[in-house]
Amino acid sequence: MGVTYTSGNASAYISIATYTVTGSAVASYTFSNIPTSYTDLVLIGSPNNGPGTYPFVQVGNGTVDTTSSYSSTQIYGSGTTVGSTRLPSTTYGWGGTANAYSNIKIYFMNYANTNTFKTWLCRGGSASDYVSAEVTLWRSASAINTIKIYPDTGTYPVGTTFNLYGIKAAG
Amino acid sequence: MGVKQLSSASAITGSKSNKFWDQSTYVGDFVQIASAVVDSSGTPQIAFTNIPQNFTHLQLRTSSRDTNTSTGTPSLGIRFNGDTSASYNYHVFYGTGISSTATGSGATGYTYSYALNGTYDGNTASVYCANIVDFIDYSSSNKYKVTRTLTGIDYNTTSYSSYINFISTSWNNTAPISSMVIQSSTLHKQYSRFDLYGVR
């Protein structure tokens, strides 16, 4: 056999949940009970004059994993320099870059598979700091149904938005 | 902005009109085409054939690993429409966590499109390489075809390099892409998956 092919023609990019910070700033936001019926997840964030330098991401199944099970690699351009750096064995993964009026786009690939470690890719950027891309490994074969995002310092102000989408493969 | 269904009695017909308005969906739809999931036997090739021509772009999303027990980062070759000639080019810009580098060639022809990266089985167990590849205006019969890729893998080790890459490739052929074959160096390993979507 070797490989199983399936085909489809349904719309594949589905909104799962949306969150907007209202009233007062928040230290973090957690998407819980994420359905595992999709193939990939996409998290799009738009911090409003956001804090810190990095959005940090923790994931889990039921609860977020706060152990040193994450590692990230980044490439970035600051406007004057290009570089690459990494975080080995940390308690969070990178979710892009932040700071004032940044944007975040995170792709959680094959997030519901219970046989493989999980990898996510990020595109981030802020006019005041960096354009960047990141890859993070979460060394767990658990399906992801919980995602927490928080800034390295400070809080997310009113007006910040986080949108979670599911991408459903054919079959 | 979405464009809602207007009327099923429109005088506009044919595949070209479908690219803008297919009578039932919104502009901007992201639509399933086909998926391939590798089982315990593994497979040397993933083949998507008879790719519909009524989308504007394609996107391929993969999570894959190779059975080759070497370490390092293999490029997975793609061939379009069975073209084995040296008509593919690529450029890549990547970071390893230690350094950032640009490489590739727009002049030298290759016999594969290196739009995808993978990972060998000698690397950290259970880690699969992620790729997101856009095939822009794939059904045009007037232009060479260009892809762009965001790909990355992190092994949480310094024994071999993790990487995050931007890749651009060209297929120097004006034919619409109607099929693609993704070739492993040995076998695509169990739990690898390849998902193809159309963007209206």
JSON list of C-alpha atoms in Angstrom, two decimals, chain B residues 65-186:
[
{"chain": "B", "resi": 65, "resn": "ARG", "atom": "CA", "xyz": [10.10, 12.47, 7.39]},
{"chain": "B", "resi": 66, "resn": "ASP", "atom": "CA", "xyz": [12.34, 10.26, 5.27]},
{"chain": "B", "resi": 67, "resn": "THR", "atom": "CA", "xyz": [13.42, 6.68, 6.06]},
{"chain": "B", "resi": 68, "resn": "ASN", "atom": "CA", "xyz": [17.04, 7.42, 5.07]},
{"chain": "B", "resi": 69, "resn": "THR", "atom": "CA", "xyz": [19.12, 6.97, 8.24]},
{"chain": "B", "resi": 70, "resn": "SER", "atom": "CA", "xyz": [21.56, 9.75, 7.43]},
{"chain": "B", "resi": 71, "resn": "THR", "atom": "CA", "xyz": [21.48, 12.97, 9.39]},
{"chain": "B", "resi": 72, "resn": "GLY", "atom": "CA", "xyz": [20.95, 16.40, 7.95]},
{"chain": "B", "resi": 73, "resn": "THR", "atom": "CA", "xyz": [18.41, 18.16, 5.81]},
{"chain": "B", "resi": 74, "resn": "PRO", "atom": "CA", "xyz": [17.32, 16.57, 2.54]},
{"chain": "B", "resi": 75, "resn": "SER", "atom": "CA", "xyz": [15.55, 18.55, -0.13]},
{"chain": "B", "resi": 76, "resn": "LEU", "atom": "CA", "xyz": [12.56, 16.72, -1.49]},
{"chain": "B", "resi": 77, "resn": "GLY", "atom": "CA", "xyz": [12.45, 17.00, -5.27]},
{"chain": "B", "resi": 78, "resn": "ILE", "atom": "CA", "xyz": [9.23, 17.87, -7.06]},
{"chain": "B", "resi": 79, "resn": "ARG", "atom": "CA", "xyz": [8.58, 17.33, -10.74]},
{"chain": "B", "resi": 80, "resn": "PHE", "atom": "CA", "xyz": [5.70, 18.95, -12.55]},
{"chain": "B", "resi": 81, "resn": "ASN", "atom": "CA", "xyz": [3.86, 17.26, -15.41]},
{"chain": "B", "resi": 82, "resn": "GLY", "atom": "CA", "xyz": [6.52, 14.54, -15.53]},
{"chain": "B", "resi": 83, "resn": "ASP", "atom": "CA", "xyz": [9.18, 17.00, -16.74]},
{"chain": "B", "resi": 84, "resn": "THR", "atom": "CA", "xyz": [12.60, 15.43, -16.10]},
{"chain": "B", "resi": 85, "resn": "SER", "atom": "CA", "xyz": [14.61, 18.07, -17.95]},
{"chain": "B", "resi": 86, "resn": "ALA", "atom": "CA", "xyz": [16.95, 20.55, -16.26]},
{"chain": "B", "resi": 87, "resn": "SER", "atom": "CA", "xyz": [14.34, 23.28, -16.19]},
{"chain": "B", "resi": 88, "resn": "TYR", "atom": "CA", "xyz": [14.04, 23.99, -12.48]},
{"chain": "B", "resi": 89, "resn": "ASN", "atom": "CA", "xyz": [15.82, 26.69, -10.43]},
{"chain": "B", "resi": 90, "resn": "TYR", "atom": "CA", "xyz": [15.78, 27.68, -6.79]},
{"chain": "B", "resi": 91, "resn": "HIS", "atom": "CA", "xyz": [17.00, 30.16, -4.22]},
{"chain": "B", "resi": 92, "resn": "VAL", "atom": "CA", "xyz": [16.92, 29.69, -0.49]},
{"chain": "B", "resi": 93, "resn": "PHE", "atom": "CA", "xyz": [17.50, 31.96, 2.47]},
{"chain": "B", "resi": 94, "resn": "TYR", "atom": "CA", "xyz": [17.85, 30.16, 5.75]},
{"chain": "B", "resi": 95, "resn": "GLY", "atom": "CA", "xyz": [18.81, 30.38, 9.38]},
{"chain": "B", "resi": 96, "resn": "THR", "atom": "CA", "xyz": [20.23, 27.57, 11.49]},
{"chain": "B", "resi": 97, "resn": "GLY", "atom": "CA", "xyz": [19.99, 29.27, 14.84]},
{"chain": "B", "resi": 98, "resn": "ILE", "atom": "CA", "xyz": [23.69, 30.06, 14.57]},
{"chain": "B", "resi": 99, "resn": "SER", "atom": "CA", "xyz": [24.05, 31.66, 11.17]},
{"chain": "B", "resi": 100, "resn": "SER", "atom": "CA", "xyz": [21.96, 32.91, 8.27]},
{"chain": "B", "resi": 101, "resn": "THR", "atom": "CA", "xyz": [22.83, 32.06, 4.67]},
{"chain": "B", "resi": 102, "resn": "ALA", "atom": "CA", "xyz": [21.50, 32.53, 1.15]},
{"chain": "B", "resi": 103, "resn": "THR", "atom": "CA", "xyz": [22.21, 30.02, -1.62]},
{"chain": "B", "resi": 104, "resn": "GLY", "atom": "CA", "xyz": [20.86, 28.62, -4.86]},
{"chain": "B", "resi": 105, "resn": "SER", "atom": "CA", "xyz": [21.08, 29.43, -8.52]},
{"chain": "B", "resi": 106, "resn": "GLY", "atom": "CA", "xyz": [18.90, 31.15, -11.04]},
{"chain": "B", "resi": 107, "resn": "ALA", "atom": "CA", "xyz": [21.18, 30.11, -13.89]},
{"chain": "B", "resi": 108, "resn": "THR", "atom": "CA", "xyz": [21.88, 26.44, -13.33]},
{"chain": "B", "resi": 109, "resn": "GLY", "atom": "CA", "xyz": [19.12, 24.14, -14.32]},
{"chain": "B", "resi": 110, "resn": "TYR", "atom": "CA", "xyz": [18.13, 21.34, -11.96]},
{"chain": "B", "resi": 111, "resn": "THR", "atom": "CA", "xyz": [16.07, 18.29, -12.76]},
{"chain": "B", "resi": 112, "resn": "TYR", "atom": "CA", "xyz": [13.87, 18.77, -9.69]},
{"chain": "B", "resi": 113, "resn": "SER", "atom": "CA", "xyz": [12.16, 21.68, -8.05]},
{"chain": "B", "resi": 114, "resn": "TYR", "atom": "CA", "xyz": [13.63, 21.93, -4.55]},
{"chain": "B", "resi": 115, "resn": "ALA", "atom": "CA", "xyz": [10.61, 23.65, -3.07]},
{"chain": "B", "resi": 116, "resn": "LEU", "atom": "CA", "xyz": [10.35, 21.24, -0.15]},
{"chain": "B", "resi": 117, "resn": "ASN", "atom": "CA", "xyz": [12.64, 20.26, 2.66]},
{"chain": "B", "resi": 118, "resn": "GLY", "atom": "CA", "xyz": [12.49, 17.11, 4.73]},
{"chain": "B", "resi": 119, "resn": "THR", "atom": "CA", "xyz": [14.29, 15.34, 7.51]},
{"chain": "B", "resi": 120, "resn": "TYR", "atom": "CA", "xyz": [16.25, 12.11, 7.64]},
{"chain": "B", "resi": 121, "resn": "ASP", "atom": "CA", "xyz": [15.49, 9.27, 10.02]},
{"chain": "B", "resi": 122, "resn": "GLY", "atom": "CA", "xyz": [18.90, 9.64, 11.70]},
{"chain": "B", "resi": 123, "resn": "ASN", "atom": "CA", "xyz": [17.78, 12.90, 13.29]},
{"chain": "B", "resi": 124, "resn": "THR", "atom": "CA", "xyz": [15.82, 13.32, 16.53]},
{"chain": "B", "resi": 125, "resn": "ALA", "atom": "CA", "xyz": [13.07, 10.71, 16.61]},
{"chain": "B", "resi": 126, "resn": "SER", "atom": "CA", "xyz": [9.45, 11.64, 15.93]},
{"chain": "B", "resi": 127, "resn": "VAL", "atom": "CA", "xyz": [10.35, 15.04, 14.44]},
{"chain": "B", "resi": 128, "resn": "TYR", "atom": "CA", "xyz": [8.70, 15.82, 11.12]},
{"chain": "B", "resi": 129, "resn": "CYS", "atom": "CA", "xyz": [9.57, 18.69, 8.80]},
{"chain": "B", "resi": 130, "resn": "ALA", "atom": "CA", "xyz": [6.88, 21.31, 8.12]},
{"chain": "B", "resi": 131, "resn": "ASN", "atom": "CA", "xyz": [6.46, 22.92, 4.69]},
{"chain": "B", "resi": 132, "resn": "ILE", "atom": "CA", "xyz": [3.94, 25.40, 3.32]},
{"chain": "B", "resi": 133, "resn": "VAL", "atom": "CA", "xyz": [4.34, 25.92, -0.43]},
{"chain": "B", "resi": 134, "resn": "ASP", "atom": "CA", "xyz": [2.37, 28.32, -2.63]},
{"chain": "B", "resi": 135, "resn": "PHE", "atom": "CA", "xyz": [2.13, 27.67, -6.37]},
{"chain": "B", "resi": 136, "resn": "ILE", "atom": "CA", "xyz": [1.24, 31.03, -7.85]},
{"chain": "B", "resi": 137, "resn": "ASP", "atom": "CA", "xyz": [-1.03, 31.19, -10.94]},
{"chain": "B", "resi": 138, "resn": "TYR", "atom": "CA", "xyz": [-0.31, 27.52, -11.57]},
{"chain": "B", "resi": 139, "resn": "SER", "atom": "CA", "xyz": [-2.81, 27.17, -14.42]},
{"chain": "B", "resi": 140, "resn": "SER", "atom": "CA", "xyz": [-1.47, 30.01, -16.56]},
{"chain": "B", "resi": 141, "resn": "SER", "atom": "CA", "xyz": [-0.32, 28.92, -20.01]},
{"chain": "B", "resi": 142, "resn": "ASN", "atom": "CA", "xyz": [1.73, 32.09, -20.53]},
{"chain": "B", "resi": 143, "resn": "LYS", "atom": "CA", "xyz": [4.14, 32.22, -17.61]},
{"chain": "B", "resi": 144, "resn": "TYR", "atom": "CA", "xyz": [6.92, 30.20, -16.06]},
{"chain": "B", "resi": 145, "resn": "LYS", "atom": "CA", "xyz": [5.75, 28.87, -12.73]},
{"chain": "B", "resi": 146, "resn": "VAL", "atom": "CA", "xyz": [7.09, 30.21, -9.43]},
{"chain": "B", "resi": 147, "resn": "THR", "atom": "CA", "xyz": [6.72, 28.72, -5.98]},
{"chain": "B", "resi": 148, "resn": "ARG", "atom": "CA", "xyz": [7.43, 30.16, -2.58]},
{"chain": "B", "resi": 149, "resn": "THR", "atom": "CA", "xyz": [7.95, 28.15, 0.58]},
{"chain": "B", "resi": 150, "resn": "LEU", "atom": "CA", "xyz": [8.11, 28.63, 4.32]},
{"chain": "B", "resi": 151, "resn": "THR", "atom": "CA", "xyz": [9.71, 25.57, 5.85]},
{"chain": "B", "resi": 152, "resn": "GLY", "atom": "CA", "xyz": [11.38, 24.68, 9.09]},
{"chain": "B", "resi": 153, "resn": "ILE", "atom": "CA", "xyz": [12.43, 22.04, 11.54]},
{"chain": "B", "resi": 154, "resn": "ASP", "atom": "CA", "xyz": [13.87, 22.18, 15.02]},
{"chain": "B", "resi": 155, "resn": "TYR", "atom": "CA", "xyz": [15.67, 19.14, 16.51]},
{"chain": "B", "resi": 156, "resn": "ASN", "atom": "CA", "xyz": [16.52, 20.56, 19.95]},
{"chain": "B", "resi": 157, "resn": "THR", "atom": "CA", "xyz": [20.13, 19.50, 19.51]},
{"chain": "B", "resi": 158, "resn": "THR", "atom": "CA", "xyz": [23.40, 20.98, 18.36]},
{"chain": "B", "resi": 159, "resn": "SER", "atom": "CA", "xyz": [24.48, 17.69, 16.78]},
{"chain": "B", "resi": 160, "resn": "TYR", "atom": "CA", "xyz": [22.96, 18.78, 13.49]},
{"chain": "B", "resi": 161, "resn": "SER", "atom": "CA", "xyz": [21.40, 21.99, 12.35]},
{"chain": "B", "resi": 162, "resn": "SER", "atom": "CA", "xyz": [17.86, 23.04, 12.84]},
{"chain": "B", "resi": 163, "resn": "TYR", "atom": "CA", "xyz": [16.68, 25.50, 10.21]},
{"chain": "B", "resi": 164, "resn": "ILE", "atom": "CA", "xyz": [14.02, 27.96, 9.18]},
{"chain": "B", "resi": 165, "resn": "ASN", "atom": "CA", "xyz": [13.93, 28.64, 5.43]},
{"chain": "B", "resi": 166, "resn": "PHE", "atom": "CA", "xyz": [12.41, 30.80, 2.76]},
{"chain": "B", "resi": 167, "resn": "ILE", "atom": "CA", "xyz": [12.60, 29.11, -0.64]},
{"chain": "B", "resi": 168, "resn": "SER", "atom": "CA", "xyz": [11.65, 30.32, -4.09]},
{"chain": "B", "resi": 169, "resn": "THR", "atom": "CA", "xyz": [11.73, 28.06, -7.14]},
{"chain": "B", "resi": 170, "resn": "SER", "atom": "CA", "xyz": [10.87, 28.37, -10.79]},
{"chain": "B", "resi": 171, "resn": "TRP", "atom": "CA", "xyz": [9.84, 25.80, -13.33]},
{"chain": "B", "resi": 172, "resn": "ASN", "atom": "CA", "xyz": [10.85, 27.25, -16.67]},
{"chain": "B", "resi": 173, "resn": "ASN", "atom": "CA", "xyz": [7.82, 26.02, -18.52]},
{"chain": "B", "resi": 174, "resn": "THR", "atom": "CA", "xyz": [4.58, 27.78, -19.44]},
{"chain": "B", "resi": 175, "resn": "ALA", "atom": "CA", "xyz": [2.41, 24.67, -19.23]},
{"chain": "B", "resi": 176, "resn": "PRO", "atom": "CA", "xyz": [-0.30, 24.66, -16.57]},
{"chain": "B", "resi": 177, "resn": "ILE", "atom": "CA", "xyz": [0.65, 22.41, -13.67]},
{"chain": "B", "resi": 178, "resn": "SER", "atom": "CA", "xyz": [-1.62, 19.39, -13.94]},
{"chain": "B", "resi": 179, "resn": "SER", "atom": "CA", "xyz": [0.42, 16.95, -11.88]},
{"chain": "B", "resi": 180, "resn": "MET", "atom": "CA", "xyz": [3.24, 16.89, -9.36]},
{"chain": "B", "resi": 181, "resn": "VAL", "atom": "CA", "xyz": [5.36, 14.08, -7.96]},
{"chain": "B", "resi": 182, "resn": "ILE", "atom": "CA", "xyz": [7.19, 14.52, -4.65]},
{"chain": "B", "resi": 183, "resn": "GLN", "atom": "CA", "xyz": [10.25, 12.27, -4.57]},
{"chain": "B", "resi": 184, "resn": "SER", "atom": "CA", "xyz": [11.92, 10.96, -1.40]},
{"chain": "B", "resi": 185, "resn": "SER", "atom": "CA", "xyz": [15.61, 10.03, -1.30]},
{"chain": "B", "resi": 186, "resn": "THR", "atom": "CA", "xyz": [14.47, 6.61, -0.06]}
]
